[in-house]
Backbone as CSV, one residue per row, in Angstrom:
resi,resn,N_x,N_y,N_z,CA_x,CA_y,CA_z,C_x,C_y,C_z
1,UNK,56.683,38.813,11.375,56.993,37.494,10.866,55.556,36.907,10.325
2,UNK,55.712,36.146,9.278,54.494,35.513,8.744,54.083,34.315,9.594
3,UNK,52.872,33.965,9.588,52.393,32.752,10.257,53.147,31.492,9.847
4,UNK,53.530,31.442,8.487,54.183,30.266,7.990,55.524,30.041,8.779
5,UNK,56.234,31.141,8.862,57.502,31.122,9.493,57.370,30.643,10.941
6,UNK,56.339,31.117,11.711,56.218,30.717,13.063,55.732,29.267,13.255
7,UNK,54.786,28.813,12.381,54.301,27.445,12.578,55.359,26.397,12.212
8,UNK,56.403,26.723,11.490,57.511,25.871,11.244,58.509,25.944,12.428
9,UNK,58.933,27.039,12.831,60.054,27.234,13.736,59.691,27.065,15.173
10,UNK,58.482,27.457,15.693,58.164,27.371,17.019,58.183,25.805,17.467
11,UNK,57.436,24.923,16.746,57.536,23.532,17.110,58.900,22.966,17.004
12,UNK,59.660,23.369,16.016,60.996,22.878,15.796,61.856,23.061,16.989
13,UNK,61.838,24.280,17.558,62.800,24.634,18.676,62.240,24.098,20.105
14,UNK,60.884,24.080,20.159,60.371,23.602,21.457,60.534,22.021,21.478
15,UNK,60.252,21.398,20.403,60.446,19.936,20.358,61.945,19.530,20.634
16,UNK,62.862,20.337,20.024,64.341,20.068,20.203,64.665,20.177,21.678
17,UNK,64.195,21.299,22.275,64.483,21.597,23.707,63.902,20.506,24.627
18,UNK,62.709,19.981,24.259,62.124,18.961,25.038,62.940,17.636,25.024
19,UNK,63.456,17.331,23.805,64.337,16.180,23.683,65.636,16.422,24.399
20,UNK,66.158,17.609,24.337,67.403,17.958,24.976,67.192,17.707,26.509
21,UNK,66.130,18.037,27.056,65.842,17.979,28.518,65.348,16.600,28.973
22,UNK,64.471,15.979,28.193,63.832,14.875,28.654,64.314,13.531,28.065
23,UNK,64.809,13.524,26.856,65.190,12.337,26.141,63.972,11.441,25.864
24,UNK,64.097,10.183,26.188,62.927,9.286,25.873,62.626,8.482,27.144
25,UNK,61.887,9.063,28.061,61.606,8.398,29.328,60.781,7.095,29.080
26,UNK,61.142,5.930,29.609,60.517,4.715,29.304,59.013,4.689,29.739
27,UNK,58.718,5.524,30.725,57.308,5.444,31.208,56.364,6.226,30.256
28,UNK,56.910,7.091,29.359,56.075,7.926,28.484,55.592,7.124,27.282
29,UNK,54.281,7.132,26.989,53.784,6.504,25.836,54.412,7.070,24.604
30,UNK,54.790,6.242,23.603,55.514,6.748,22.437,54.833,6.315,21.162
31,UNK,54.562,7.197,20.271,53.975,6.749,18.914,54.732,5.791,18.109
32,UNK,56.059,5.727,18.285,56.833,4.785,17.569,56.479,3.308,18.034
33,UNK,56.151,3.220,19.340,55.745,1.818,19.834,54.434,1.466,19.216
34,UNK,53.545,2.469,19.070,52.282,2.189,18.338,52.486,1.844,16.890
35,UNK,53.427,2.523,16.242,53.778,2.116,14.880,54.224,0.660,14.841
36,UNK,55.031,0.347,15.778,55.626,-1.028,15.857,54.507,-2.062,16.048
37,UNK,53.497,-1.754,16.841,52.336,-2.689,17.128,51.581,-2.861,15.833
38,UNK,51.341,-1.774,15.082,50.581,-1.894,13.846,51.360,-2.700,12.776
39,UNK,52.680,-2.508,12.719,53.526,-3.338,11.785,53.485,-4.782,12.238
40,UNK,53.587,-5.033,13.534,53.599,-6.433,14.038,52.249,-7.173,13.669
41,UNK,51.138,-6.448,13.868,49.831,-7.096,13.634,49.695,-7.241,12.118
42,UNK,50.093,-6.277,11.327,50.014,-6.510,9.820,50.869,-7.603,9.366
43,UNK,52.076,-7.667,9.897,53.053,-8.718,9.496,52.438,-10.201,9.825
44,UNK,51.914,-10.319,11.005,51.351,-11.585,11.327,50.129,-12.029,10.505
45,UNK,49.432,-10.990,10.052,48.267,-11.243,9.210,48.539,-11.553,7.753
46,UNK,49.636,-10.869,7.235,49.834,-10.846,5.805,51.078,-11.699,5.442
47,UNK,52.050,-11.883,6.276,53.304,-12.498,5.898,53.236,-13.993,5.935
48,UNK,52.381,-14.507,5.125,52.129,-15.995,5.064,51.924,-16.441,3.571
49,UNK,52.264,-17.692,3.363,52.027,-18.284,2.011,52.571,-17.457,0.864
50,UNK,51.876,-17.351,-0.216,52.366,-16.821,-1.399,51.995,-15.243,-1.511
51,UNK,52.550,-14.672,-2.552,52.325,-13.205,-2.865,52.849,-12.311,-1.728
52,UNK,53.961,-12.744,-1.119,54.431,-11.927,0.047,54.959,-10.595,-0.406
53,UNK,55.533,-10.494,-1.616,56.034,-9.186,-2.114,54.828,-8.241,-2.238
54,UNK,53.724,-8.688,-2.811,52.521,-7.915,-2.959,51.899,-7.493,-1.649
55,UNK,51.881,-8.436,-0.762,51.226,-8.091,0.607,52.172,-7.250,1.388
56,UNK,53.560,-7.364,1.328,54.366,-6.482,2.018,54.241,-5.116,1.442
57,UNK,54.197,-5.044,0.131,53.994,-3.734,-0.499,52.741,-3.033,-0.058
58,UNK,51.653,-3.752,0.046,50.364,-3.272,0.474,50.468,-2.770,1.927
59,UNK,51.045,-3.515,2.781,51.223,-3.004,4.183,52.033,-1.760,4.256
60,UNK,53.112,-1.767,3.581,54.074,-0.592,3.666,53.401,0.650,3.145
61,UNK,52.743,0.528,1.990,52.070,1.636,1.327,50.868,2.114,2.218
62,UNK,50.107,1.214,2.809,48.919,1.571,3.563,49.376,2.347,4.791
63,UNK,50.372,1.793,5.515,50.814,2.501,6.724,51.440,3.836,6.470
64,UNK,52.249,3.920,5.429,52.967,5.221,5.188,51.895,6.276,4.733
65,UNK,51.011,5.952,3.814,49.984,6.900,3.397,49.094,7.285,4.508
66,UNK,48.630,6.290,5.275,47.736,6.596,6.441,48.399,7.503,7.427
67,UNK,49.680,7.291,7.714,50.397,8.084,8.699,50.420,9.524,8.194
68,UNK,50.830,9.721,6.970,50.850,11.119,6.449,49.537,11.798,6.513
69,UNK,48.450,11.123,6.053,47.155,11.715,5.991,46.574,11.967,7.375
70,UNK,46.792,11.073,8.300,46.348,11.275,9.680,46.949,12.514,10.286
71,UNK,48.233,12.691,10.226,48.836,13.844,10.800,48.504,15.151,10.023
72,UNK,48.360,15.014,8.698,47.999,16.142,7.937,46.671,16.748,8.399
73,UNK,45.717,15.860,8.474,44.306,16.384,8.819,44.275,16.784,10.311
74,UNK,44.922,16.076,11.188,44.922,16.424,12.542,45.453,17.881,12.749
75,UNK,46.640,18.190,12.222,47.230,19.516,12.420,46.389,20.614,11.679
76,UNK,45.780,20.223,10.595,44.973,21.166,9.862,43.770,21.493,10.691
77,UNK,43.131,20.526,11.330,42.027,20.665,12.135,42.428,21.530,13.418
78,UNK,43.468,21.097,14.075,43.897,21.842,15.250,44.135,23.298,14.962
79,UNK,44.817,23.587,13.891,45.130,25.016,13.579,43.841,25.791,13.225
80,UNK,42.871,25.108,12.646,41.652,25.841,12.422,40.827,26.125,13.659
81,UNK,40.987,25.227,14.668,40.317,25.491,15.901,41.021,26.653,16.726
82,UNK,42.374,26.480,16.912,43.147,27.486,17.560,44.610,27.176,17.295
83,UNK,45.371,28.154,16.853,46.804,27.947,16.571,47.569,27.337,17.692
84,UNK,47.170,27.689,18.936,47.955,27.196,20.121,47.796,25.641,20.239
85,UNK,46.642,25.109,19.838,46.525,23.617,19.852,47.472,22.965,18.826
86,UNK,47.679,23.735,17.648,48.614,23.175,16.651,50.043,23.185,17.246
87,UNK,50.419,24.367,17.843,51.727,24.468,18.388,52.086,23.422,19.421
88,UNK,51.102,23.164,20.337,51.306,22.147,21.380,51.486,20.744,20.734
89,UNK,50.591,20.371,19.891,50.538,19.070,19.263,51.839,18.845,18.408
90,UNK,52.243,19.882,17.602,53.385,19.665,16.707,54.651,19.682,17.545
91,UNK,54.766,20.407,18.606,55.981,20.561,19.462,56.199,19.113,20.117
92,UNK,55.071,18.566,20.677,55.098,17.271,21.260,55.626,16.148,20.330
93,UNK,55.009,16.165,19.069,55.383,15.102,18.117,56.777,15.319,17.515
94,UNK,57.190,16.605,17.420,58.593,16.763,17.050,59.539,16.223,18.066
95,UNK,59.200,16.449,19.296,59.949,15.838,20.455,60.000,14.302,20.269
96,UNK,58.812,13.620,19.986,58.746,12.290,19.789,59.594,11.787,18.650
97,UNK,59.729,12.655,17.641,60.476,12.263,16.397,61.928,12.307,16.513
98,UNK,62.430,12.918,17.565,63.894,12.996,17.756,64.384,12.031,18.802
99,UNK,65.599,11.536,18.686,66.149,10.513,19.612,67.598,10.825,20.036
100,UNK,67.985,12.035,19.947,69.508,12.244,20.178,69.863,12.010,21.570
101,UNK,69.094,12.554,22.642,69.585,12.455,23.980,69.515,11.014,24.385
102,UNK,68.440,10.256,24.036,68.300,8.859,24.492,69.428,8.099,23.827
103,UNK,69.740,8.321,22.541,70.859,7.550,21.950,72.211,7.792,22.559
104,UNK,72.471,9.050,22.941,73.728,9.323,23.623,73.729,8.723,25.003
105,UNK,72.570,8.710,25.709,72.524,8.102,27.045,72.820,6.637,26.950
106,UNK,72.267,5.995,25.981,72.519,4.537,25.824,73.982,4.227,25.496
107,UNK,74.592,5.040,24.622,76.026,4.921,24.319,76.913,5.175,25.497
108,UNK,76.544,6.170,26.311,77.411,6.547,27.444,77.281,5.466,28.474
109,UNK,76.138,4.833,28.603,75.874,3.823,29.572,76.771,2.616,29.260
110,UNK,76.997,2.274,27.953,77.807,1.192,27.574,79.321,1.450,27.975
111,UNK,79.795,2.696,27.580,81.080,3.098,27.912,81.352,3.075,29.481
112,UNK,80.302,3.647,30.228,80.476,3.646,31.663,80.421,2.216,32.345
113,UNK,79.593,1.355,31.772,79.487,0.013,32.268,80.833,-0.704,32.036
114,UNK,81.348,-0.556,30.869,82.658,-1.201,30.547,83.774,-0.626,31.399
115,UNK,83.712,0.600,31.673,84.819,1.312,32.450,84.778,0.879,33.867
116,UNK,83.578,0.860,34.409,83.429,0.688,35.915,83.118,-0.757,36.348
117,UNK,82.405,-1.524,35.535,82.019,-2.868,35.901,82.615,-3.949,35.076
118,UNK,83.411,-3.647,34.036,84.153,-4.639,33.411,83.571,-5.093,32.061
119,UNK,84.236,-6.093,31.469,84.015,-6.506,30.103,82.582,-7.110,29.948
120,UNK,82.138,-8.044,30.833,80.831,-8.717,30.642,79.711,-7.687,30.848
121,UNK,79.857,-6.636,31.723,78.811,-5.673,31.828,78.750,-4.819,30.654
122,UNK,79.856,-4.503,29.990,79.867,-3.697,28.816,79.269,-4.512,27.650
123,UNK,79.556,-5.793,27.564,79.044,-6.648,26.453,77.473,-6.655,26.589
124,UNK,77.020,-6.864,27.854,75.553,-7.017,28.043,74.822,-5.727,27.777
125,UNK,75.399,-4.571,28.190,74.745,-3.274,27.927,74.733,-3.007,26.405
126,UNK,75.833,-3.379,25.707,75.901,-3.062,24.258,74.843,-3.864,23.556
127,UNK,74.517,-5.079,23.974,73.551,-5.904,23.324,72.119,-5.295,23.278
128,UNK,71.933,-4.268,24.091,70.624,-3.621,24.136,70.449,-2.689,22.891
129,UNK,71.581,-2.226,22.356,71.418,-1.267,21.286,72.018,-1.690,19.892
130,UNK,72.533,-2.869,19.829,73.059,-3.341,18.543,72.534,-4.726,18.240
131,UNK,72.537,-5.102,16.907,72.042,-6.415,16.534,73.119,-7.495,16.513
132,UNK,74.344,-7.119,16.554,75.443,-8.120,16.509,75.606,-8.921,17.848
133,UNK,76.182,-10.106,17.694,76.567,-10.844,18.808,77.693,-10.201,19.689
134,UNK,77.457,-9.852,20.928,78.389,-9.118,21.737,79.208,-9.988,22.652
135,UNK,78.957,-11.308,22.668,79.515,-12.181,23.652,80.972,-12.349,23.631
136,UNK,81.564,-12.135,22.373,83.016,-12.332,22.301,83.776,-11.078,22.041
137,UNK,83.189,-9.969,22.098,83.811,-8.643,21.778,84.763,-8.216,22.918
138,UNK,85.847,-7.652,22.426,86.840,-7.118,23.439,86.459,-5.673,23.712
139,UNK,87.122,-5.051,24.686,86.733,-3.638,25.015,86.740,-2.660,23.830
140,UNK,87.785,-2.763,23.027,87.839,-1.843,21.889,86.724,-2.087,20.868
141,UNK,86.433,-3.333,20.715,85.281,-3.694,19.808,83.998,-3.162,20.249
142,UNK,83.792,-3.166,21.579,82.569,-2.652,22.244,82.471,-1.151,21.970
143,UNK,83.601,-0.465,22.222,83.531,0.996,22.022,83.317,1.339,20.564
144,UNK,83.949,0.615,19.685,83.835,0.827,18.245,82.392,0.584,17.798
145,UNK,81.749,-0.423,18.336,80.370,-0.669,18.009,79.451,0.490,18.423
146,UNK,79.743,1.085,19.599,79.008,2.236,20.113,79.161,3.415,19.182
147,UNK,80.400,3.579,18.765,80.702,4.772,17.778,79.958,4.519,16.471
148,UNK,79.957,3.350,15.927,79.298,3.078,14.660,77.790,3.329,14.860
149,UNK,77.211,2.821,15.899,75.795,2.981,16.138,75.372,4.403,16.374
150,UNK,76.114,5.193,17.075,75.820,6.544,17.277,75.858,7.454,16.029
151,UNK,76.943,7.098,15.240,76.991,7.854,13.992,75.881,7.538,13.016
152,UNK,75.546,6.259,12.858,74.420,5.849,12.069,73.135,6.422,12.531
153,UNK,72.897,6.286,13.831,71.615,6.775,14.410,71.502,8.281,14.531
154,UNK,72.668,9.046,14.429,72.582,10.494,14.312,71.912,10.867,12.969
155,UNK,72.103,10.025,11.926,71.342,10.283,10.723,69.919,9.826,10.817
156,UNK,69.714,8.520,11.209,68.424,7.924,11.146,67.479,8.609,12.309
157,UNK,68.050,8.862,13.474,67.266,9.252,14.638,67.157,10.744,14.854
158,UNK,67.945,11.582,14.085,67.988,12.973,14.391,67.916,13.770,13.024
159,UNK,68.951,13.678,12.185,69.042,14.550,11.048,67.951,14.234,10.055
160,UNK,67.711,12.992,9.746,66.611,12.577,8.773,65.275,13.031,9.270
161,UNK,64.875,12.854,10.478,63.573,13.273,10.941,63.454,14.826,10.841
162,UNK,64.459,15.550,11.192,64.515,17.020,11.008,64.403,17.413,9.530
163,UNK,65.051,16.699,8.700,65.091,16.894,7.241,63.661,16.893,6.678
164,UNK,62.937,15.843,7.108,61.599,15.611,6.549,60.584,16.505,7.237
165,UNK,60.951,16.894,8.524,60.036,18.020,9.148,60.242,19.369,8.339
166,UNK,61.455,19.648,7.933,61.707,20.883,7.224,60.945,20.864,5.889
167,UNK,60.855,19.750,5.294,60.195,19.582,3.970,58.690,19.482,4.064
168,UNK,58.181,18.769,5.026,56.761,18.499,5.166,56.158,18.481,6.453
169,UNK,56.747,19.137,7.361,56.154,19.278,8.759,56.049,17.972,9.462
170,UNK,55.157,17.996,10.511,55.021,16.802,11.324,54.533,15.563,10.432
171,UNK,53.581,15.813,9.448,53.242,14.587,8.605,54.449,13.953,7.895
172,UNK,55.352,14.824,7.433,56.570,14.254,6.802,57.425,13.588,7.734
173,UNK,57.673,14.147,8.878,58.541,13.526,9.945,57.944,12.232,10.423
174,UNK,56.725,12.161,10.702,56.117,10.917,11.244,56.053,9.878,10.104
175,UNK,55.826,10.203,8.892,55.876,9.233,7.888,57.323,8.702,7.704
176,UNK,58.292,9.547,7.823,59.689,9.020,7.842,59.908,8.018,8.960
177,UNK,59.381,8.353,10.212,59.552,7.435,11.355,58.842,6.102,11.088
178,UNK,57.667,6.184,10.456,57.026,4.885,10.075,57.819,4.095,9.075
179,UNK,58.453,4.668,8.054,59.246,3.986,7.163,60.481,3.370,7.843
180,UNK,61.112,4.226,8.664,62.254,3.727,9.440,61.883,2.537,10.366
181,UNK,60.775,2.600,10.972,60.274,1.509,11.856,59.937,0.258,10.955
182,UNK,59.330,0.440,9.839,59.063,-0.737,9.050,60.399,-1.410,8.596
183,UNK,61.361,-0.621,8.206,62.644,-1.213,7.820,63.294,-1.994,9.012
184,UNK,63.228,-1.405,10.171,63.861,-2.080,11.350,63.137,-3.374,11.723
185,UNK,61.896,-3.544,11.349,61.110,-4.711,11.778,60.938,-5.763,10.683
186,UNK,60.834,-5.286,9.425,60.622,-6.296,8.323,61.612,-6.204,7.212
187,UNK,62.547,-5.225,7.261,63.477,-5.035,6.177,64.735,-5.887,6.185
188,UNK,64.518,-7.176,6.348,65.619,-8.089,6.475,65.782,-8.967,5.232
189,UNK,66.992,-9.445,5.009,67.216,-10.288,3.783,67.275,-11.788,4.156
190,UNK,66.418,-12.247,5.076,66.287,-13.629,5.416,65.052,-14.229,4.751
191,UNK,64.878,-15.553,4.957,63.745,-16.275,4.326,62.372,-15.647,4.686
192,UNK,62.233,-15.221,5.944,61.002,-14.767,6.401,60.619,-13.450,5.780
193,UNK,61.575,-12.497,5.573,61.217,-11.094,5.206,61.750,-10.676,3.844
194,UNK,62.499,-11.598,3.167,63.193,-11.193,1.957,62.175,-10.518,0.955
195,UNK,61.084,-11.122,0.735,60.069,-10.582,-0.227,59.073,-9.633,0.550
196,UNK,58.636,-10.028,1.666,57.592,-9.295,2.435,58.180,-7.844,2.824
197,UNK,59.426,-7.766,3.163,59.940,-6.493,3.585,60.808,-5.726,2.520
198,UNK,60.804,-6.273,1.303,61.737,-5.733,0.251,61.323,-4.268,-0.058
199,UNK,60.072,-3.883,-0.156,59.676,-2.535,-0.487,60.023,-1.633,0.709
200,UNK,59.825,-2.066,1.902,60.103,-1.295,3.073,61.609,-0.966,3.146
201,UNK,62.397,-1.950,2.854,63.843,-1.769,2.924,64.320,-0.804,1.831
202,UNK,63.769,-0.951,0.643,64.142,-0.027,-0.421,63.678,1.330,-0.228
203,UNK,62.516,1.509,0.322,61.990,2.861,0.663,62.814,3.530,1.689
204,UNK,63.269,2.731,2.658,64.201,3.279,3.682,65.440,3.731,3.160
205,UNK,65.987,2.970,2.160,67.229,3.423,1.520,67.061,4.754,0.772
206,UNK,65.835,4.828,0.104,65.607,6.098,-0.630,65.510,7.294,0.252
207,UNK,64.720,7.191,1.306,64.501,8.364,2.119,65.681,8.763,2.980
208,UNK,66.561,7.819,3.086,67.799,8.175,3.893,69.041,8.541,3.008
209,UNK,68.822,8.565,1.707,69.930,8.865,0.763,70.507,10.282,1.051
210,UNK,69.629,11.263,0.993,70.137,12.699,1.231,70.552,12.843,2.731
211,UNK,69.692,12.517,3.643,70.035,12.797,5.151,71.349,12.107,5.565
212,UNK,71.606,10.918,5.135,72.897,10.282,5.551,74.126,11.044,5.126
213,UNK,74.121,11.513,3.878,75.202,12.228,3.335,75.342,13.614,3.916
214,UNK,74.105,14.253,4.155,74.054,15.517,4.842,74.593,15.395,6.237
215,UNK,74.240,14.343,7.009,74.769,14.099,8.316,76.308,14.101,8.315
216,UNK,76.867,13.331,7.463,78.248,13.195,7.319,79.038,14.559,7.107
217,UNK,78.464,15.326,6.209,79.033,16.681,5.892,78.889,17.647,7.099
218,UNK,77.758,17.576,7.788,77.590,18.391,9.025,78.594,17.958,10.049
219,UNK,78.860,16.660,10.234,79.794,16.184,11.191,81.233,16.745,10.995
220,UNK,81.516,16.777,9.686,82.818,17.366,9.295,82.880,18.855,9.601
221,UNK,81.756,19.566,9.259,81.707,21.030,9.435,81.833,21.371,10.955
222,UNK,81.257,20.715,11.871,81.305,21.030,13.289,82.627,20.702,13.888
223,UNK,83.490,19.899,13.190,84.830,19.541,13.733,85.968,20.071,12.976
224,UNK,85.601,20.718,11.809,86.689,21.208,10.891,87.627,20.238,10.611
225,UNK,87.249,19.045,10.308,88.214,17.924,10.148,88.254,17.475,8.690
226,UNK,89.386,17.749,8.042,89.481,17.439,6.593,89.528,15.952,6.336
227,UNK,90.177,15.180,7.373,90.263,13.764,7.194,88.862,13.135,7.244
228,UNK,88.055,13.674,7.959,86.647,13.132,7.946,86.056,13.263,6.608
229,UNK,86.227,14.510,5.931,85.779,14.670,4.571,86.349,13.643,3.580
230,UNK,87.703,13.439,3.732,88.412,12.494,2.909,87.777,11.105,3.081
231,UNK,87.502,10.690,4.241,86.956,9.422,4.552,85.572,9.191,3.920
232,UNK,84.768,10.288,3.933,83.423,10.183,3.383,83.517,9.731,1.960
233,UNK,84.406,10.348,1.180,84.531,9.943,-0.248,85.281,8.621,-0.436
234,UNK,86.183,8.349,0.419,87.007,7.153,0.315,86.282,5.871,0.730
235,UNK,85.550,5.981,1.874,84.946,4.770,2.480,83.468,4.750,2.541
236,UNK,82.795,5.943,2.425,81.376,5.971,2.546,80.556,4.977,1.788
237,UNK,80.935,4.740,0.584,80.286,3.863,-0.355,80.621,2.408,-0.135
238,UNK,81.560,2.089,0.739,81.994,0.635,0.908,81.099,-0.122,1.864
239,UNK,80.278,0.566,2.634,79.413,-0.118,3.582,78.358,-0.909,2.898
240,UNK,77.923,-2.045,3.418,76.881,-2.795,2.833,75.581,-2.079,2.639
241,UNK,75.306,-1.124,3.591,74.146,-0.241,3.352,74.520,0.940,2.421
242,UNK,73.615,1.348,1.598,73.954,2.499,0.717,74.022,3.777,1.427
243,UNK,73.666,3.852,2.685,73.576,5.103,3.421,74.477,5.070,4.763
244,UNK,74.449,4.020,5.540,75.129,3.993,6.818,76.538,4.311,6.800
245,UNK,77.144,3.965,5.709,78.620,4.149,5.650,79.104,5.561,5.714
246,UNK,78.240,6.501,5.240,78.687,7.928,5.114,78.882,8.616,6.513
247,UNK,77.923,8.551,7.474,78.223,9.058,8.846,79.171,8.259,9.530
248,UNK,79.245,6.922,9.286,80.310,6.158,9.929,81.762,6.587,9.454
249,UNK,81.856,6.768,8.118,83.147,7.126,7.592,83.587,8.497,8.074
250,UNK,82.624,9.445,8.214,82.918,10.742,8.801,83.483,10.620,10.222
251,UNK,82.845,9.792,11.029,83.267,9.721,12.429,84.611,8.919,12.511
252,UNK,84.800,7.972,11.652,86.045,7.240,11.624,87.193,8.142,11.282
253,UNK,86.987,9.032,10.269,87.951,10.052,9.890,88.257,11.011,10.987
254,UNK,87.164,11.518,11.577,87.317,12.466,12.726,88.158,11.859,13.850
255,UNK,87.896,10.611,14.236,88.552,9.995,15.352,89.850,9.331,14.894
256,UNK,90.191,9.272,13.538,91.267,8.679,13.005,91.425,7.238,13.534
257,UNK,90.407,6.477,13.197,90.307,5.027,13.698,89.700,4.229,12.564
258,UNK,89.481,2.934,12.874,88.904,2.075,11.850,87.612,1.358,12.345
259,UNK,86.495,1.451,11.554,85.323,0.794,11.887,85.118,-0.384,10.944
260,UNK,83.957,-1.025,11.094,83.682,-2.190,10.292,84.411,-3.511,10.488
261,UNK,84.501,-4.317,9.486,85.153,-5.555,9.723,84.173,-6.687,10.011
262,UNK,84.532,-7.950,10.212,83.718,-9.075,10.388,82.990,-9.030,11.767
263,UNK,81.702,-9.386,11.841,80.948,-9.451,13.010,79.934,-10.563,12.960
264,UNK,79.551,-11.077,14.080,78.542,-12.136,14.107,77.128,-11.587,14.376
265,UNK,76.183,-11.957,13.441,74.820,-11.527,13.602,73.952,-12.738,13.566
266,UNK,73.239,-12.965,14.708,72.261,-14.133,14.871,72.961,-15.421,14.423
267,UNK,74.178,-15.594,14.866,74.938,-16.808,14.678,75.678,-16.997,13.392
268,UNK,75.498,-15.945,12.535,76.148,-15.978,11.248,77.256,-14.880,11.091
269,UNK,78.518,-15.351,10.711,79.575,-14.403,10.471,79.322,-13.576,9.253
270,UNK,79.314,-12.272,9.415,79.043,-11.328,8.332,80.338,-10.553,8.050
271,UNK,80.925,-10.662,6.848,82.130,-10.030,6.532,81.751,-8.547,6.056
272,UNK,82.208,-7.530,6.812,81.975,-6.217,6.322,83.268,-5.515,6.027
273,UNK,83.311,-4.653,5.015,84.489,-3.934,4.699,84.946,-3.002,5.868
274,UNK,86.243,-2.782,6.080,86.785,-1.849,6.915,86.497,-0.408,6.488
275,UNK,86.159,0.466,7.373,86.060,1.897,7.158,87.132,2.594,7.890
276,UNK,88.192,3.062,7.196,89.318,3.663,7.816,90.484,2.709,7.810
277,UNK,91.672,3.139,8.273,92.890,2.315,8.136,93.766,2.369,9.430
278,UNK,93.461,3.307,10.311,94.262,3.381,11.571,93.695,2.431,12.625
279,UNK,94.523,1.462,12.950,94.083,0.394,13.990,94.599,1.003,15.362
280,UNK,93.749,1.374,16.167,94.049,1.884,17.541,92.832,1.687,18.438
281,UNK,93.167,1.757,19.787,92.150,1.683,20.718,91.376,2.942,20.994
282,UNK,90.073,2.894,21.069,89.299,4.046,21.406,89.262,4.180,22.900
283,UNK,89.600,5.305,23.471,89.578,5.460,24.972,88.217,5.879,25.437
284,UNK,88.107,5.704,26.804,86.806,5.998,27.513,86.366,7.464,27.269
285,UNK,87.395,8.320,27.438,87.120,9.794,27.405,86.774,10.286,25.980
286,UNK,87.033,9.502,24.931,86.654,9.921,23.611,85.179,9.961,23.395
287,UNK,84.414,9.335,24.322,82.957,9.412,24.212,82.486,10.926,24.189
288,UNK,83.212,11.722,25.035,82.742,13.118,25.131,82.933,13.903,23.822
289,UNK,83.909,13.446,23.031,84.045,14.108,21.646,82.893,13.738,20.747
290,UNK,82.495,12.448,20.878,81.290,12.011,20.139,80.055,12.700,20.614
291,UNK,79.965,12.927,21.898,78.838,13.690,22.483,78.785,15.092,21.906
292,UNK,79.898,15.751,21.813,79.923,17.129,21.225,79.507,17.031,19.741
293,UNK,80.043,16.017,18.998,79.752,16.003,17.548,78.253,15.855,17.338
294,UNK,77.618,14.944,18.113,76.167,14.737,17.871,75.351,15.929,18.229
295,UNK,75.647,16.583,19.367,74.919,17.809,19.721,75.238,18.942,18.810
296,UNK,76.421,19.114,18.374,76.843,20.250,17.560,76.249,20.057,16.138
297,UNK,76.233,18.777,15.644,75.650,18.558,14.317,74.136,18.842,14.320
298,UNK,73.483,18.408,15.345,72.051,18.677,15.453,71.733,20.192,15.551
299,UNK,72.453,20.865,16.373,72.300,22.301,16.490,72.557,23.102,15.221
300,UNK,73.603,22.654,14.507,73.958,23.291,13.236,72.814,23.129,12.205
301,UNK,72.258,21.929,12.151,71.159,21.673,11.226,69.887,22.447,11.616
302,UNK,69.674,22.609,12.880,68.502,23.422,13.306,68.702,24.879,12.870
303,UNK,69.912,25.345,13.036,70.167,26.726,12.544,70.015,26.838,11.048
304,UNK,70.479,25.905,10.304,70.354,25.934,8.847,68.863,25.942,8.487
305,UNK,68.100,25.082,9.079,66.615,25.062,8.814,65.999,26.418,9.162
306,UNK,66.467,26.927,10.341,65.824,28.281,10.723,66.204,29.389,9.755
307,UNK,67.468,29.412,9.396,67.942,30.443,8.443,67.272,30.300,7.125
308,UNK,67.065,29.097,6.701,66.349,28.874,5.400,64.963,29.470,5.436
309,UNK,64.305,29.206,6.483,62.918,29.743,6.559,62.893,31.223,6.895
310,UNK,63.878,31.713,7.483,63.997,33.145,7.624,64.167,33.829,6.320
311,UNK,65.046,33.282,5.439,65.212,33.842,4.133,63.906,33.737,3.337
312,UNK,63.171,32.584,3.383,61.958,32.482,2.686,60.953,33.540,3.183
313,UNK,60.947,33.768,4.525,60.060,34.746,5.045,60.426,36.124,4.584
314,UNK,61.696,36.475,4.486,62.130,37.791,4.019,61.739,37.982,2.572
315,UNK,61.789,36.902,1.796,61.477,36.971,0.402,59.946,36.852,0.123
316,UNK,59.253,36.750,1.286,57.778,36.616,1.221,57.349,35.418,0.413
317,UNK,58.112,34.249,0.654,57.761,32.997,-0.084,57.192,32.079,1.019
318,UNK,55.894,31.701,0.860,55.228,30.934,1.820,54.710,29.636,1.158
319,UNK,54.834,28.566,1.872,54.343,27.222,1.364,53.141,26.843,2.279
320,UNK,51.974,26.907,1.736,50.837,26.593,2.563,50.401,25.194,2.448
321,UNK,51.276,24.239,2.709,50.963,22.787,2.468,50.086,22.230,3.553
322,UNK,49.921,22.883,4.681,49.033,22.328,5.781,48.027,23.263,6.361
323,UNK,48.074,24.576,5.991,47.164,25.532,6.612,45.947,25.628,5.675
């Protein structure tokens, strides 16, 4: 095997297994929190008075370019000192870049709280992971919100980071995470962030364009569900987001249910189009089907990445973008 083949796949699988085993322990320092602190300090400094579009563009560009260059030079330095240092560093940061186990744990906790402790407990736990007002939701709306969140975050939190790792290693993956964090913090269409976060929001739309659609197709493949494929084309484009609707449509089709509709966000009623047409209650045990879909989709994409690099290795095609 060529060094290129190994430097890509060893961190990929070690990082995946670390996430599978550990998830996201709250006591563990996390680079995404550091990203958030940087964005928060930059926003407080720059998001004032006039020229907010220019200043928001400057902040977004500076943080994204700096993130890529930092990780590029660190892994280049570590590999030059000793490859083992590179493998350790890259494996740890690939683990940091994934969020599948923690997302599923949070979703399961909502289902379990609702099932064992009742409606108010379910509403409170759901409020930890969604932006909508949960105080008036009924049990089915709570479970539906979890399904929507898990399908969307399968793309944002798992497939998209892996996609950019496959393209550009840890620098690409961490730059994607910075873009995603920028969007989650300043990419809003309110008075405060409309101009300041416009570039961050558009950049997030661009980088998620392929991963969101890829996620939806992978979800269909691991379930062999033709209705999911039909829903992707029928409903994927109807979401307010140019990307979130595709994995949501795939899951709605797989479960034969309906997502979307009106919800309250920060005191404002937001009318969202429905995704799907079958009005039915989602049961507690259906979470395990979602659990399978998320893990199977992730594993399938890992195998696709591995097979792609195996073929490149067999063809003696090597991309030395970081060595």
